[in-house]
mmCIF file with all atom_site columns, C-alpha atoms in Angstrom:
data_model
loop_
_atom_site.group_PDB
_atom_site.id
_atom_site.type_symbol
_atom_site.label_atom_id
_atom_site.label_alt_id
_atom_site.label_comp_id
_atom_site.label_asym_id
_atom_site.label_entity_id
_atom_site.label_seq_id
_atom_site.pdbx_PDB_ins_code
_atom_site.Cartn_x
_atom_site.Cartn_y
_atom_site.Cartn_z
_atom_site.occupancy
_atom_site.B_iso_or_equiv
_atom_site.pdbx_formal_charge
_atom_site.auth_seq_id
_atom_site.auth_comp_id
_atom_site.auth_asym_id
_atom_site.auth_atom_id
_atom_site.pdbx_PDB_model_num
ATOM 1   C CA . MET A 1 1   ? -0.060  22.999  0.427   1.00 0.00 ? 21  MET A CA 1
ATOM 2   C CA . THR A 1 2   ? 0.859   19.353  1.358   1.00 0.00 ? 22  THR A CA 1
ATOM 3   C CA . ARG A 1 3   ? 4.381   18.038  0.716   1.00 0.00 ? 23  ARG A CA 1
ATOM 4   C CA . ILE A 1 4   ? 3.933   14.654  -0.093  1.00 0.00 ? 24  ILE A CA 1
ATOM 5   C CA . ALA A 1 5   ? 7.543   12.520  -0.145  1.00 0.00 ? 25  ALA A CA 1
ATOM 6   C CA . THR A 1 6   ? 8.408   8.813   -1.762  1.00 0.00 ? 26  THR A CA 1
ATOM 7   C CA . ILE A 1 7   ? 9.426   5.820   0.680   1.00 0.00 ? 27  ILE A CA 1
ATOM 8   C CA . ARG A 1 8   ? 12.194  4.546   -0.236  1.00 0.00 ? 28  ARG A CA 1
ATOM 9   C CA . ASN A 1 9   ? 13.831  2.181   1.903   1.00 0.00 ? 29  ASN A CA 1
ATOM 10  C CA . ARG A 1 10  ? 12.592  -1.811  2.981   1.00 0.00 ? 30  ARG A CA 1
ATOM 11  C CA . ALA A 1 11  ? 12.621  -0.855  6.885   1.00 0.00 ? 31  ALA A CA 1
ATOM 12  C CA . ASP A 1 12  ? 10.287  2.419   6.076   1.00 0.00 ? 32  ASP A CA 1
ATOM 13  C CA . PHE A 1 13  ? 8.287   -0.638  3.919   1.00 0.00 ? 33  PHE A CA 1
ATOM 14  C CA . VAL A 1 14  ? 8.643   -3.434  6.411   1.00 0.00 ? 34  VAL A CA 1
ATOM 15  C CA . ALA A 1 15  ? 7.530   -1.107  9.402   1.00 0.00 ? 35  ALA A CA 1
ATOM 16  C CA . ALA A 1 16  ? 4.189   0.209   7.211   1.00 0.00 ? 36  ALA A CA 1
ATOM 17  C CA . ASN A 1 17  ? 3.189   -3.529  7.732   1.00 0.00 ? 37  ASN A CA 1
ATOM 18  C CA . ARG A 1 18  ? 2.718   -2.683  11.697  1.00 0.00 ? 38  ARG A CA 1
ATOM 19  C CA . GLY A 1 19  ? 0.104   0.012   10.529  1.00 0.00 ? 39  GLY A CA 1
ATOM 20  C CA . ILE A 1 20  ? -3.556  -0.090  10.036  1.00 0.00 ? 40  ILE A CA 1
ATOM 21  C CA . ARG A 1 21  ? -4.073  -2.759  6.717   1.00 0.00 ? 41  ARG A CA 1
ATOM 22  C CA . VAL A 1 22  ? -7.165  -1.773  4.686   1.00 0.00 ? 42  VAL A CA 1
ATOM 23  C CA . ALA A 1 23  ? -7.423  -4.850  1.307   1.00 0.00 ? 43  ALA A CA 1
ATOM 24  C CA . ARG A 1 24  ? -9.031  -4.186  -1.868  1.00 0.00 ? 44  ARG A CA 1
ATOM 25  C CA . PRO A 1 25  ? -9.837  -5.936  -4.707  1.00 0.00 ? 45  PRO A CA 1
ATOM 26  C CA . GLY A 1 26  ? -7.502  -4.024  -6.655  1.00 0.00 ? 46  GLY A CA 1
ATOM 27  C CA . PHE A 1 27  ? -4.981  -3.191  -3.824  1.00 0.00 ? 47  PHE A CA 1
ATOM 28  C CA . VAL A 1 28  ? -4.362  -3.043  0.422   1.00 0.00 ? 48  VAL A CA 1
ATOM 29  C CA . LEU A 1 29  ? -2.723  -0.004  1.664   1.00 0.00 ? 49  LEU A CA 1
ATOM 30  C CA . LEU A 1 30  ? -1.358  0.337   4.827   1.00 0.00 ? 50  LEU A CA 1
ATOM 31  C CA . VAL A 1 31  ? -0.880  3.081   6.382   1.00 0.00 ? 51  VAL A CA 1
ATOM 32  C CA . ASN A 1 32  ? 1.871   3.301   9.603   1.00 0.00 ? 52  ASN A CA 1
ATOM 33  C CA . ARG A 1 33  ? 0.493   7.015   11.527  1.00 0.00 ? 53  ARG A CA 1
ATOM 34  C CA . ASP A 1 34  ? 4.053   8.995   13.676  1.00 0.00 ? 54  ASP A CA 1
ATOM 35  C CA . SER A 1 35  ? 6.052   7.669   10.709  1.00 0.00 ? 55  SER A CA 1
ATOM 36  C CA . VAL A 1 36  ? 7.166   10.557  8.975   1.00 0.00 ? 56  VAL A CA 1
ATOM 37  C CA . PRO A 1 37  ? 10.927  11.339  10.135  1.00 0.00 ? 57  PRO A CA 1
ATOM 38  C CA . GLU A 1 38  ? 11.585  15.353  10.540  1.00 0.00 ? 58  GLU A CA 1
ATOM 39  C CA . SER A 1 39  ? 14.162  14.670  8.257   1.00 0.00 ? 59  SER A CA 1
ATOM 40  C CA . ALA A 1 40  ? 12.048  13.882  5.481   1.00 0.00 ? 60  ALA A CA 1
ATOM 41  C CA . GLY A 1 41  ? 10.836  17.496  4.957   1.00 0.00 ? 61  GLY A CA 1
ATOM 42  C CA . ALA A 1 42  ? 7.373   15.775  3.942   1.00 0.00 ? 62  ALA A CA 1
ATOM 43  C CA . ASP A 1 43  ? 3.880   16.334  5.487   1.00 0.00 ? 63  ASP A CA 1
ATOM 44  C CA . LEU A 1 44  ? 3.553   12.473  4.723   1.00 0.00 ? 64  LEU A CA 1
ATOM 45  C CA . ARG A 1 45  ? 4.885   9.575   2.409   1.00 0.00 ? 65  ARG A CA 1
ATOM 46  C CA . PHE A 1 46  ? 3.787   7.034   0.410   1.00 0.00 ? 66  PHE A CA 1
ATOM 47  C CA . GLY A 1 47  ? 5.163   3.725   -1.598  1.00 0.00 ? 67  GLY A CA 1
ATOM 48  C CA . VAL A 1 48  ? 4.107   1.223   -3.970  1.00 0.00 ? 68  VAL A CA 1
ATOM 49  C CA . THR A 1 49  ? 4.952   -2.554  -4.078  1.00 0.00 ? 69  THR A CA 1
ATOM 50  C CA . VAL A 1 50  ? 4.067   -5.169  -6.878  1.00 0.00 ? 70  VAL A CA 1
ATOM 51  C CA . THR A 1 51  ? 5.161   -8.415  -6.568  1.00 0.00 ? 71  THR A CA 1
ATOM 52  C CA . LYS A 1 52  ? 6.810   -10.714 -9.268  1.00 0.00 ? 72  LYS A CA 1
ATOM 53  C CA . LYS A 1 53  ? 3.336   -12.696 -8.711  1.00 0.00 ? 73  LYS A CA 1
ATOM 54  C CA . ILE A 1 54  ? 1.572   -9.886  -11.120 1.00 0.00 ? 74  ILE A CA 1
ATOM 55  C CA . GLY A 1 55  ? 2.760   -10.306 -13.955 1.00 0.00 ? 75  GLY A CA 1
ATOM 56  C CA . ASN A 1 56  ? 5.879   -9.770  -16.103 1.00 0.00 ? 76  ASN A CA 1
ATOM 57  C CA . ALA A 1 57  ? 7.696   -5.776  -15.347 1.00 0.00 ? 77  ALA A CA 1
ATOM 58  C CA . VAL A 1 58  ? 5.719   -4.809  -17.843 1.00 0.00 ? 78  VAL A CA 1
ATOM 59  C CA . VAL A 1 59  ? 2.687   -5.394  -16.478 1.00 0.00 ? 79  VAL A CA 1
ATOM 60  C CA . ARG A 1 60  ? 4.194   -4.528  -12.490 1.00 0.00 ? 80  ARG A CA 1
ATOM 61  C CA . ASN A 1 61  ? 5.665   -0.986  -13.877 1.00 0.00 ? 81  ASN A CA 1
ATOM 62  C CA . ARG A 1 62  ? 1.840   -0.009  -15.144 1.00 0.00 ? 82  ARG A CA 1
ATOM 63  C CA . MET A 1 63  ? 0.144   -0.659  -12.110 1.00 0.00 ? 83  MET A CA 1
ATOM 64  C CA . LYS A 1 64  ? 2.865   0.695   -10.290 1.00 0.00 ? 84  LYS A CA 1
ATOM 65  C CA . ARG A 1 65  ? 2.374   4.362   -12.185 1.00 0.00 ? 85  ARG A CA 1
ATOM 66  C CA . ARG A 1 66  ? -1.310  3.642   -12.060 1.00 0.00 ? 86  ARG A CA 1
ATOM 67  C CA . PHE A 1 67  ? -1.370  3.455   -7.980  1.00 0.00 ? 87  PHE A CA 1
ATOM 68  C CA . ARG A 1 68  ? 1.214   6.861   -7.970  1.00 0.00 ? 88  ARG A CA 1
ATOM 69  C CA . ALA A 1 69  ? -1.149  8.886   -10.444 1.00 0.00 ? 89  ALA A CA 1
ATOM 70  C CA . LEU A 1 70  ? -3.858  7.559   -7.271  1.00 0.00 ? 90  LEU A CA 1
ATOM 71  C CA . LEU A 1 71  ? -1.260  8.514   -4.798  1.00 0.00 ? 91  LEU A CA 1
ATOM 72  C CA . ARG A 1 72  ? -0.254  11.736  -5.753  1.00 0.00 ? 92  ARG A CA 1
ATOM 73  C CA . ASP A 1 73  ? -4.164  12.774  -6.165  1.00 0.00 ? 93  ASP A CA 1
ATOM 74  C CA . ALA A 1 74  ? -5.934  11.530  -3.198  1.00 0.00 ? 94  ALA A CA 1
ATOM 75  C CA . LEU A 1 75  ? -3.179  11.774  -0.675  1.00 0.00 ? 95  LEU A CA 1
ATOM 76  C CA . PRO A 1 76  ? -3.256  16.008  -0.380  1.00 0.00 ? 96  PRO A CA 1
ATOM 77  C CA . VAL A 1 77  ? -7.230  15.954  0.105   1.00 0.00 ? 97  VAL A CA 1
ATOM 78  C CA . SER A 1 78  ? -8.011  12.527  2.103   1.00 0.00 ? 98  SER A CA 1
ATOM 79  C CA . GLY A 1 79  ? -4.272  11.178  3.621   1.00 0.00 ? 99  GLY A CA 1
ATOM 80  C CA . ILE A 1 80  ? -2.913  11.713  7.102   1.00 0.00 ? 100 ILE A CA 1
ATOM 81  C CA . HIS A 1 81  ? -0.719  13.775  8.104   1.00 0.00 ? 101 HIS A CA 1
ATOM 82  C CA . GLY A 1 82  ? 2.556   12.388  9.098   1.00 0.00 ? 102 GLY A CA 1
ATOM 83  C CA . ALA A 1 83  ? 1.956   9.049   7.601   1.00 0.00 ? 103 ALA A CA 1
ATOM 84  C CA . ASP A 1 84  ? 3.837   6.170   5.829   1.00 0.00 ? 104 ASP A CA 1
ATOM 85  C CA . HIS A 1 85  ? 1.086   5.346   3.274   1.00 0.00 ? 105 HIS A CA 1
ATOM 86  C CA . VAL A 1 86  ? 2.708   2.092   1.325   1.00 0.00 ? 106 VAL A CA 1
ATOM 87  C CA . MET A 1 87  ? -0.108  0.677   -1.368  1.00 0.00 ? 107 MET A CA 1
ATOM 88  C CA . ILE A 1 88  ? 0.517   -3.170  -2.598  1.00 0.00 ? 108 ILE A CA 1
ATOM 89  C CA . GLY A 1 89  ? -0.888  -4.715  -5.701  1.00 0.00 ? 109 GLY A CA 1
ATOM 90  C CA . ARG A 1 90  ? -3.179  -7.196  -6.640  1.00 0.00 ? 110 ARG A CA 1
ATOM 91  C CA . GLU A 1 91  ? -3.785  -9.094  -9.287  1.00 0.00 ? 111 GLU A CA 1
ATOM 92  C CA . SER A 1 92  ? -7.252  -7.871  -9.793  1.00 0.00 ? 112 SER A CA 1
ATOM 93  C CA . GLY A 1 93  ? -5.556  -4.529  -9.766  1.00 0.00 ? 113 GLY A CA 1
ATOM 94  C CA . VAL A 1 94  ? -3.927  -5.126  -13.358 1.00 0.00 ? 114 VAL A CA 1
ATOM 95  C CA . GLU A 1 95  ? -7.629  -4.888  -15.459 1.00 0.00 ? 115 GLU A CA 1
ATOM 96  C CA . ARG A 1 96  ? -9.294  -2.697  -12.675 1.00 0.00 ? 116 ARG A CA 1
ATOM 97  C CA . ASP A 1 97  ? -10.797 0.095   -14.464 1.00 0.00 ? 117 ASP A CA 1
ATOM 98  C CA . PHE A 1 98  ? -9.268  3.619   -13.030 1.00 0.00 ? 118 PHE A CA 1
ATOM 99  C CA . ALA A 1 99  ? -12.260 5.161   -11.767 1.00 0.00 ? 119 ALA A CA 1
ATOM 100 C CA . ALA A 1 100 ? -13.101 2.173   -9.643  1.00 0.00 ? 120 ALA A CA 1
ATOM 101 C CA . LEU A 1 101 ? -9.063  2.144   -8.425  1.00 0.00 ? 121 LEU A CA 1
ATOM 102 C CA . ARG A 1 102 ? -9.844  5.982   -7.342  1.00 0.00 ? 122 ARG A CA 1
ATOM 103 C CA . ASP A 1 103 ? -13.332 5.112   -5.434  1.00 0.00 ? 123 ASP A CA 1
ATOM 104 C CA . GLU A 1 104 ? -12.194 2.304   -3.722  1.00 0.00 ? 124 GLU A CA 1
ATOM 105 C CA . LEU A 1 105 ? -8.477  4.321   -2.768  1.00 0.00 ? 125 LEU A CA 1
ATOM 106 C CA . ALA A 1 106 ? -11.063 7.151   -0.992  1.00 0.00 ? 126 ALA A CA 1
ATOM 107 C CA . VAL A 1 107 ? -12.882 4.273   0.808   1.00 0.00 ? 127 VAL A CA 1
ATOM 108 C CA . ALA A 1 108 ? -9.728  2.226   2.134   1.00 0.00 ? 128 ALA A CA 1
ATOM 109 C CA . LEU A 1 109 ? -8.709  6.556   2.853   1.00 0.00 ? 129 LEU A CA 1
ATOM 110 C CA . ALA A 1 110 ? -11.481 6.743   4.908   1.00 0.00 ? 130 ALA A CA 1
ATOM 111 C CA . ARG A 1 111 ? -11.536 3.193   7.246   1.00 0.00 ? 131 ARG A CA 1
ATOM 112 C CA . ALA A 1 112 ? -7.467  3.638   8.077   1.00 0.00 ? 132 ALA A CA 1
ATOM 113 C CA . ALA A 1 113 ? -8.300  7.843   9.242   1.00 0.00 ? 133 ALA A CA 1
ATOM 114 C CA . GLU A 1 114 ? -11.324 6.594   11.188  1.00 0.00 ? 134 GLU A CA 1
ATOM 115 C CA . GLY A 1 115 ? -8.459  3.879   12.288  1.00 0.00 ? 135 GLY A CA 1
ATOM 116 C CA . LYS A 1 116 ? -11.067 0.981   10.985  1.00 0.00 ? 136 LYS A CA 1
ATOM 117 C CA . GLY A 1 117 ? -8.547  -1.531  9.214   1.00 0.00 ? 137 GLY A CA 1
ATOM 118 C CA . ASP A 1 118 ? -8.930  -5.561  8.670   1.00 0.00 ? 138 ASP A CA 1
ATOM 119 C CA . PRO A 1 119 ? -7.728  -8.095  11.171  1.00 0.00 ? 139 PRO A CA 1
ATOM 120 C CA . PRO A 1 120 ? -4.589  -8.878  10.855  1.00 0.00 ? 140 PRO A CA 1
ATOM 121 C CA . ARG A 1 121 ? -4.104  -12.058 8.438   1.00 0.00 ? 141 ARG A CA 1
ATOM 122 C CA . ARG A 1 122 ? -3.952  -15.368 9.771   1.00 0.00 ? 142 ARG A CA 1
ATOM 123 C CA . ARG A 1 123 ? -1.130  -17.947 7.767   1.00 0.00 ? 143 ARG A CA 1
ATOM 124 C CA . PRO A 1 124 ? -3.646  -20.371 6.327   1.00 0.00 ? 144 PRO A CA 1
ATOM 125 C CA . ASP A 1 125 ? -1.226  -22.821 7.793   1.00 0.00 ? 145 ASP A CA 1
ATOM 126 C CA . SER A 1 126 ? -1.013  -21.934 11.139  1.00 0.00 ? 146 SER A CA 1
ATOM 127 C CA . GLY A 1 127 ? -0.896  -24.964 13.595  1.00 0.00 ? 147 GLY A CA 1
ATOM 128 C CA . LYS A 1 128 ? 1.176   -26.995 11.121  1.00 0.00 ? 148 LYS A CA 1
ATOM 129 C CA . SER A 1 129 ? 4.275   -28.207 11.319  1.00 0.00 ? 149 SER A CA 1
ATOM 130 C CA . ARG A 1 130 ? 6.461   -26.232 9.387   1.00 0.00 ? 150 ARG A CA 1
ATOM 131 C CA . LYS A 1 131 ? 10.219  -27.761 8.152   1.00 0.00 ? 151 LYS A CA 1
ATOM 132 C CA . PRO A 1 132 ? 12.860  -25.548 9.738   1.00 0.00 ? 152 PRO A CA 1
ATOM 133 C CA . ARG A 1 133 ? 15.140  -23.622 7.710   1.00 0.00 ? 153 ARG A CA 1
ATOM 134 C CA . LYS A 1 134 ? 18.788  -24.187 6.850   1.00 0.00 ? 154 LYS A CA 1
#
């Protein structure tokens, strides 16, 4: 039986950003291989994050509940063992059909297992000078 744990530390969420990135219309899946510590007592871990840009607390919590249900269902079957899986909510994920999200997650996990992630994002203002922080 596959043991699943939740990611709770910010450092683990940040570390997942260095892994494979697979973007779908409703979410972005980040997979960081070989990052589950032995002390976690689990075969794989997952985390969910939704920014305040998406909506108020009710909307964000609903989206997180849906993502957790999707991950708990899909990861034992098609998750990558010894990896951290992080789902980042997108605006279009709020009103998406649950079955469509399930299908998108299956495709995203398959792409991540093959190592076929999306290219790294480029900042829209790359090349422009930025105002220094205080």
